[in-house]
XYZ file of C-alpha atoms in Angstrom:
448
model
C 17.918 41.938 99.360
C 17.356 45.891 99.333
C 18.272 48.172 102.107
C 18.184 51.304 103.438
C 20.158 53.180 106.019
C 18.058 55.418 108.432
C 19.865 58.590 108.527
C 17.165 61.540 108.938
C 14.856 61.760 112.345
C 15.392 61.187 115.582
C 15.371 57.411 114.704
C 18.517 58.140 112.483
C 20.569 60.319 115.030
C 19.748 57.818 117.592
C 21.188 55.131 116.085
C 23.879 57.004 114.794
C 24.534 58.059 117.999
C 24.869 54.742 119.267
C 26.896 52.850 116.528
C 29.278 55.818 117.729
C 30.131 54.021 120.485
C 31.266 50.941 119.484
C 34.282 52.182 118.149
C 34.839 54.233 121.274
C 33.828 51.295 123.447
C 31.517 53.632 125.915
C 28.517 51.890 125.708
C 26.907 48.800 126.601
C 29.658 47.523 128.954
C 32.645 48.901 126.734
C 31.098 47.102 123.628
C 28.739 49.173 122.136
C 25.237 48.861 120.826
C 24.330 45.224 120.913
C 25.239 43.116 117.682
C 27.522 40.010 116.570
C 31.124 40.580 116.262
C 32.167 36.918 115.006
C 31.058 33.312 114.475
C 32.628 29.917 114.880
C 31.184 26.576 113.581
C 32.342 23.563 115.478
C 35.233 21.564 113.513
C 32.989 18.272 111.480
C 29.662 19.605 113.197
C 27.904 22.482 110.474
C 24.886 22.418 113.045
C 26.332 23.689 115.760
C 26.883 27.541 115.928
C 28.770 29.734 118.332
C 28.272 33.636 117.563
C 30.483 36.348 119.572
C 28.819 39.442 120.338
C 29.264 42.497 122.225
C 26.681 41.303 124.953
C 28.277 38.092 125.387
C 27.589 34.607 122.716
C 24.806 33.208 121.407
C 24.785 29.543 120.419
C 23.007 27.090 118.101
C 23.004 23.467 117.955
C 20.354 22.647 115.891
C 21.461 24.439 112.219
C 20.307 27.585 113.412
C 16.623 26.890 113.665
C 16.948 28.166 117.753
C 19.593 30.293 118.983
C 20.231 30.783 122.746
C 22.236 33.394 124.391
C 25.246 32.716 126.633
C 25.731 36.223 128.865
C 29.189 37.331 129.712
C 29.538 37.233 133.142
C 28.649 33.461 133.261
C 31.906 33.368 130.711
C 34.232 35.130 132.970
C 35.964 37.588 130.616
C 34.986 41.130 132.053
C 36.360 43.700 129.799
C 38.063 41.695 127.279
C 35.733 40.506 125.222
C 36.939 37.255 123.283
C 37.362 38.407 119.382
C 38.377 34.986 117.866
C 36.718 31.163 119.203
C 38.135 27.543 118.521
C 35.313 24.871 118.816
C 36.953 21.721 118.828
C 35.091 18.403 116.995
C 35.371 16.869 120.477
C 32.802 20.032 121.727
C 35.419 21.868 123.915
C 35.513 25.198 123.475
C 38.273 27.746 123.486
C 38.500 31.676 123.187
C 41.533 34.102 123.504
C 40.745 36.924 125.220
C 43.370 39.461 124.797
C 43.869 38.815 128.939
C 43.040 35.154 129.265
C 42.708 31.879 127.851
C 39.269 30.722 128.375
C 37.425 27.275 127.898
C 34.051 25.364 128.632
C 34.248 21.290 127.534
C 30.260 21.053 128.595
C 28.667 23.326 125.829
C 28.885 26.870 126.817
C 27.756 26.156 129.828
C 30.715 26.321 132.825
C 34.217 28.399 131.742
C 37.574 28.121 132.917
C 40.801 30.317 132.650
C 44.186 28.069 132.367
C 46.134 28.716 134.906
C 49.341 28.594 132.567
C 48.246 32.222 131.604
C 47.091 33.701 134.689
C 49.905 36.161 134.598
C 50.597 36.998 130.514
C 47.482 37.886 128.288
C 46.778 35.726 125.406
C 46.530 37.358 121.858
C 46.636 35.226 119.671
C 44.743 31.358 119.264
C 45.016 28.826 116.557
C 44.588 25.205 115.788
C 46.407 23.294 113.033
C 43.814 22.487 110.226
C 43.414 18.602 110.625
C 44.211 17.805 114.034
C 41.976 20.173 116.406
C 44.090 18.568 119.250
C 47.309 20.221 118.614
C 46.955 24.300 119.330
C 49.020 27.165 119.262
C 48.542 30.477 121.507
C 50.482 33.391 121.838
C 51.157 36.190 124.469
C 51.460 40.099 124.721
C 51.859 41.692 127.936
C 53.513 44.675 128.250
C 54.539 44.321 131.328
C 55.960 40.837 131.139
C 59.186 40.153 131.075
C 59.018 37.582 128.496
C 56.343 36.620 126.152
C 56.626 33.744 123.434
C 54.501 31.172 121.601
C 53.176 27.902 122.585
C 51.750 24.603 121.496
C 49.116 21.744 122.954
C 48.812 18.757 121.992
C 46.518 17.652 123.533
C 43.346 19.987 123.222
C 44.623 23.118 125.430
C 45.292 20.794 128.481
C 48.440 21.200 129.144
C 51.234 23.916 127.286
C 55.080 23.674 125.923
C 56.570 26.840 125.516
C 58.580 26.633 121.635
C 61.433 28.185 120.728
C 60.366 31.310 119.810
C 60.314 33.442 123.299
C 61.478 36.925 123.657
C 62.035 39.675 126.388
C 60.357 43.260 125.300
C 58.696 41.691 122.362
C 54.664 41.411 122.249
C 53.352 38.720 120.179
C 49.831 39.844 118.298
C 49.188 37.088 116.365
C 49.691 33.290 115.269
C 48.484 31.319 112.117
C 48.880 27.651 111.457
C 49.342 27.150 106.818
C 46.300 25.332 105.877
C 48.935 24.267 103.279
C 51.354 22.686 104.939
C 50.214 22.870 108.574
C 54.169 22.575 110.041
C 54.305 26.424 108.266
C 53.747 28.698 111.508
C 53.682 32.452 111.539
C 53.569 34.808 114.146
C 53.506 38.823 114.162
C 55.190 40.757 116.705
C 56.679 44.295 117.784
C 59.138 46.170 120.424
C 59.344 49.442 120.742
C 61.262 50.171 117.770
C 60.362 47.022 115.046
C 57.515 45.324 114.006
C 58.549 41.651 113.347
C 57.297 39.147 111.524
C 58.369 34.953 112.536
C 58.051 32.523 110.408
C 58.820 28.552 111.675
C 59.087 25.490 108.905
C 58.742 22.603 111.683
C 55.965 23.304 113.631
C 57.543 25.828 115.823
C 60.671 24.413 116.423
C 63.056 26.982 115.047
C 62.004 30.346 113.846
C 63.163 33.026 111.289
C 63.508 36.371 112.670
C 61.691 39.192 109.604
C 61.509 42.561 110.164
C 59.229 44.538 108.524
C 59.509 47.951 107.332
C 56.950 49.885 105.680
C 59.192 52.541 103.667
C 56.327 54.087 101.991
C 54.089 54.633 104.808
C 54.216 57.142 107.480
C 54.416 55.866 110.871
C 53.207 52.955 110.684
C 51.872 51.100 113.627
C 50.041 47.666 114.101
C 51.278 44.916 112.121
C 49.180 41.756 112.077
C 49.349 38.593 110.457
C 46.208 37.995 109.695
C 45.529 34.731 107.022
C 47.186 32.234 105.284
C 47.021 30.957 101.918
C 45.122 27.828 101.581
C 47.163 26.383 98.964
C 50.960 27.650 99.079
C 53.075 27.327 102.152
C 54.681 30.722 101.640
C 51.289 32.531 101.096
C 50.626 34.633 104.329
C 48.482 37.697 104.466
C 48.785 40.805 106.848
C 47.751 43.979 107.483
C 49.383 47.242 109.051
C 47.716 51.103 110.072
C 49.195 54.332 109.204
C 47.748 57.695 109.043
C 43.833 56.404 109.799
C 44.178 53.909 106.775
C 44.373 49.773 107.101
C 46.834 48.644 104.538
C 45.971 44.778 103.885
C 49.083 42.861 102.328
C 50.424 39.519 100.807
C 53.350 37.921 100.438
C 54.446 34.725 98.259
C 57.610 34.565 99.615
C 56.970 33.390 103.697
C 56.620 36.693 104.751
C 60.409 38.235 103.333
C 58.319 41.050 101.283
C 54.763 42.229 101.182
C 52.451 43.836 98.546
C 49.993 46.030 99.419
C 46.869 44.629 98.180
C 44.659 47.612 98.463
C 45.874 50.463 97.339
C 45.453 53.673 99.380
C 44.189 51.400 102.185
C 40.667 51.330 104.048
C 39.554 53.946 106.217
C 37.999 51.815 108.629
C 38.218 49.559 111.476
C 39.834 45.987 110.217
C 37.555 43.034 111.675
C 39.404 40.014 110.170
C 39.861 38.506 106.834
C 39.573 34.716 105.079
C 40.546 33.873 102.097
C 38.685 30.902 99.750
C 39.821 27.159 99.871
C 41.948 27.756 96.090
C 43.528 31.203 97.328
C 41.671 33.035 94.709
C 39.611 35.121 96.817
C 40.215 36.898 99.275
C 37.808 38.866 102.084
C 37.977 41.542 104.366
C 35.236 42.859 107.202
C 35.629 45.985 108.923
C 32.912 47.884 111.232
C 31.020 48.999 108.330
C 31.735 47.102 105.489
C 32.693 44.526 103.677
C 35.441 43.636 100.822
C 36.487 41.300 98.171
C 39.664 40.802 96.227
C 39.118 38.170 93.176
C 42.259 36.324 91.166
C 44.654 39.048 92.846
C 42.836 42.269 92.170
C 42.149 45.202 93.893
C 39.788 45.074 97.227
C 36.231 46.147 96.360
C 33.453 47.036 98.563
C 30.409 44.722 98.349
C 26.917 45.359 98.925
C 26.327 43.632 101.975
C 26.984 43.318 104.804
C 26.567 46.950 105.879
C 27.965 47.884 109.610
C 29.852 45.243 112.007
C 31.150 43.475 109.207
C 32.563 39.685 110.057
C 33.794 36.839 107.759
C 34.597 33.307 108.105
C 34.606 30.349 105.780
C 34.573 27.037 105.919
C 34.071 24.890 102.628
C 32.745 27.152 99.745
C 30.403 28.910 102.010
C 30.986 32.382 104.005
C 29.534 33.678 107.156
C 29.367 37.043 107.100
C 27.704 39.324 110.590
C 25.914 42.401 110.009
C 23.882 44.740 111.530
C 20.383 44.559 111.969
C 20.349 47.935 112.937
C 21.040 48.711 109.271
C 19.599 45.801 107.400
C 17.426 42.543 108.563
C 19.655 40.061 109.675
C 22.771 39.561 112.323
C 24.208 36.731 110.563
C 24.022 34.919 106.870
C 25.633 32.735 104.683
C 26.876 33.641 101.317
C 27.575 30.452 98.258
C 29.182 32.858 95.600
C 31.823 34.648 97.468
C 29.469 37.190 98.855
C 27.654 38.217 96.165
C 24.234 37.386 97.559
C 22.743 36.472 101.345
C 21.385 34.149 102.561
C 20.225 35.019 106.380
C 20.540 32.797 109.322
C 19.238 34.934 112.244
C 18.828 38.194 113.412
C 19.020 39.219 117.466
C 15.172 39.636 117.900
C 15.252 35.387 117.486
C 17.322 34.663 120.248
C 15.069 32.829 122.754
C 16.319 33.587 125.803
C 19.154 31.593 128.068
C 21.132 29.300 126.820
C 19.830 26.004 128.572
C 22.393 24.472 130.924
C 22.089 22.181 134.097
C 21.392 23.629 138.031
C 24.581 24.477 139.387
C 26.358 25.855 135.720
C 27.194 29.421 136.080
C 24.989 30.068 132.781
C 22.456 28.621 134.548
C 22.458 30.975 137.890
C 23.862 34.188 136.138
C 22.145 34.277 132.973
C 18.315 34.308 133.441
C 18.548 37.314 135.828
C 20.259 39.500 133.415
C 17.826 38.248 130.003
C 15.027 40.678 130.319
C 17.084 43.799 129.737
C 18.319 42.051 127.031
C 15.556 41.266 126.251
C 13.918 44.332 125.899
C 16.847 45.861 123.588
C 16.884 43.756 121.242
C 13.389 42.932 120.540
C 13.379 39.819 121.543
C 10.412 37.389 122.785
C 10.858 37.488 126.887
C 10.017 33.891 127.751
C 8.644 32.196 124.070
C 9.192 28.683 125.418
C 7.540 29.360 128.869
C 10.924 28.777 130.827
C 11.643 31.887 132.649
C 15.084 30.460 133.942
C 15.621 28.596 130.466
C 17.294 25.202 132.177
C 16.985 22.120 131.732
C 17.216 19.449 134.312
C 20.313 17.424 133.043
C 21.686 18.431 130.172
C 23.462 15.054 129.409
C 27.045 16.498 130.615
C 27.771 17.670 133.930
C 30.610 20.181 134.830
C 33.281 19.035 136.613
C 34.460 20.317 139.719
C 36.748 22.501 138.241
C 34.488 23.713 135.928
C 31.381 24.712 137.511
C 31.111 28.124 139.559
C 28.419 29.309 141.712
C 26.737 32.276 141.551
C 28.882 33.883 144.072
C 31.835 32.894 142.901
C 32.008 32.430 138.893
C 35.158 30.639 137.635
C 37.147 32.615 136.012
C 36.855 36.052 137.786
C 36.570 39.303 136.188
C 39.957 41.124 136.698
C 39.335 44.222 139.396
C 38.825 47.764 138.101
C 36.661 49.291 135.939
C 36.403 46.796 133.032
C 35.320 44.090 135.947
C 31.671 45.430 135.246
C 29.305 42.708 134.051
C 29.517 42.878 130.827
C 26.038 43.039 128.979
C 24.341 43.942 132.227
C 24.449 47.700 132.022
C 24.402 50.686 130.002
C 25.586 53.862 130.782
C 22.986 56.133 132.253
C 22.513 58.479 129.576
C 21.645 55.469 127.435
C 18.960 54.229 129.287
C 15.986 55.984 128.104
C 16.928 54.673 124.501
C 16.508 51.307 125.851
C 12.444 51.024 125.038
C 12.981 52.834 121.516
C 15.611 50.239 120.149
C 12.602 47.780 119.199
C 10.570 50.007 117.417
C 13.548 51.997 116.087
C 14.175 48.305 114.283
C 10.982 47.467 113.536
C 10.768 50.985 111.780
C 13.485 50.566 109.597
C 11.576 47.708 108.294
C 8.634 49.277 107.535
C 10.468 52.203 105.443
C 12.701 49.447 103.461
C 11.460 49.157 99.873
């Protein structure tokens, strides 16, 4: 697949304009211009796909034939916008805000906040590899006076704190070993260290590493960010200094690191994965995309070009792009990312995800589609449903699930970054809003 970058016109500055913002967070209810940011597949179900985006989720059940959207509000997560998603075999679904710890067990459909949270923000999710019951979260406010790690058993239900809680210290990060999944690690700093924690028996006891990054020049931001599919003391990382992302890997549990690329990236890290024999490892940013193969150097591919995401599960990455810059929002790669295959692109979404009466996607979503709509390029009604539900769905919310349209479960925190998220744009933006359309579908036209 060819592409070109529009970069001359009033098309080009536009657009350029726009993809400004999402690094800035001004636009489009502190996301930016609308596009995926990440994508989950639910654990033993490869038909059923849940894409994050910065105007809220859009889901699939069906392999991706239809794709609904799921708008932010109805999720209850205001300004933070969930960057990572666990969707459990049993169909519950979990997302870490950065604030809160958010779940729906009926599809998308109703949310929750755990009240074990409600004062400490959540940064960091995980589930061990086999068992999709037994989860791991951690915490990071500043402001509290202790934060620590913790584990579920049974599905993010109820929570044990483990032994690895600390006053002053915020916790960024946690990662279960694929290899051996009692191999925990967990990234941390104070206001003088950055730590990393490393636990042998499933978070019972914990070794205390430092890091220190002798070579770099303030650095800031340290982040565990994989493990290694096929040694216990594989675990991957990356750090910032100086406008540069520094991705490392250790063999040794996290005692020493090797910088794995060099001079670093000069962009925004996404996330990373790395393939099911450790060979190959991958790295999405906000504009790009990289591969490391049998412990080389990090290389930029071809695709994906702008909002760059990566996950894999079996021998097949899925990879988000832009389809401001090329002609999909999401694809599939079978040889490490050498070539695409697409899976959708925003224009397909067909309108509200369908829930039952009384779900908060239900009553808050339909309203808010047409402006959506309308950005993206998207078919208003195609199926003829202008509220897109469905009588019964098959699974009702409980009580503690369900909102109403006056009072959503959970509610957006107060302030500024308790505007609906996906609803509005900033004024200055709003005359764009007609052009976005044809600014794609001209793009298309000019590609060779």
């Amino acid at each position: 697949m060819r592409t070109r970058r529009i970069t001359g016109g009033w098309r080009g500055a536009a657009v350029a304009g726009l993809l400004s913002l999402v690094g800035s967070g001004a636009a489009w209810a502190h996301a930016g211009l609308p596009e995926t940011s990440n994508v989950t597949l639910r654990r033993g179900h490869s038909e059923d796909f849940f894409v994050g985006a910065t105007f809220g989720a859009v889901i699939s059940r069906d392999s991706g034939r239809t794709w609904r959207w799921v708008c932010p509000d109805a999720m209850g997560y205001g300004g933070w916008r969930p960057e990572s998603f666990v969707w459990r075999g049993t169909g519950e679904i979990l997302a870490a805000t950065g604030n809160a710890l958010l779940s729906s067990k009926d599809g998308a459909c109703s949310w929750t906040s755990h009240p074990a949270f409600k004062d400490t923000w959540v940064t960091g999710l995980a589930a061990h590899p086999t068992d999709d019951a037994v989860l791991y979260v951690a915490t990071g406010r500043s402001t509290q006076a202790t934060n620590g790690v913790f584990r579920s058993e049974d599905g993010g239900e109820t929570w044990r704190p483990l032994g690895l809680q600390r006053a002053g210290v915020l916790f960024s990060a946690v990662r279960v070993s694929t290899a051996d999944p009692r191999t925990l690690y967990v990234s941390a700093s104070d206001t003088t260290r950055m730590y990393l924690f490393r636990s042998d028996d499933a978070g019972e006891t914990w070794e205390e590493l430092p890091q220190a990054f002798p070579d770099l020049v303030r650095p800031f931001d340290f982040v565990v960010t994989a493990t290694d599919p096929v040694e216990p003391r594989g675990v991957w990382a990356r750090v910032s200094a100086q406008g540069y992302t520094h991705i490392l890997h250790s063999t040794d549990g996290g005692r020493t690191f090797t910088a794995r690329t060099g001079a670093g990236i000069d962009d925004v890290f996404i996330n990373m994965d790395v393939s099911a024999d450790g060979g190959t490892a991958w790295v999405s940013t906000y504009n790009s995309f990289f591969r490391s193969q049998a412990g080389g150097a990090f290389s930029k591919l071809v695709l994906p070009t702008g909002n760059a995401c990566v996950t894999r599960v079996g021998d097949v990455i899925y990879g988000c792009g832009s389809p401001w810059l090329h002609d999909w929002s999401l694809a599939r790669s079978s040889d490490d990312g050498t070539t695409w295959e697409p899976l959708f692109s925003l224009e397909q979404i067909q309108g509200s995800h369908q829930c039952p009466a009384g779900t908060p996607v239900r009553e808050l979503c339909p309203s808010r589609w047409p402006q959506v709509a309308e950005t993206i390029g998207a078919p208003l009604y195609p199926d003829g449903v202008p509220d897109a539900g469905v009588p019964d769905a098959g699974v009702q919310p409980s009580d503690d699930d369900a909102g109403t349209p006056s009072d959503p479960k959970p509610k957006p925190s107060s302030g500024c970054t308790a505007a609906p998220a996906g609803t509005l744009l900033p004024l200055f933006l709003l005359p764009l809003l007609p052009l976005l359309p044809s600014m794609r579908r001209g793009r298309r036209r000019e590609a060779p």
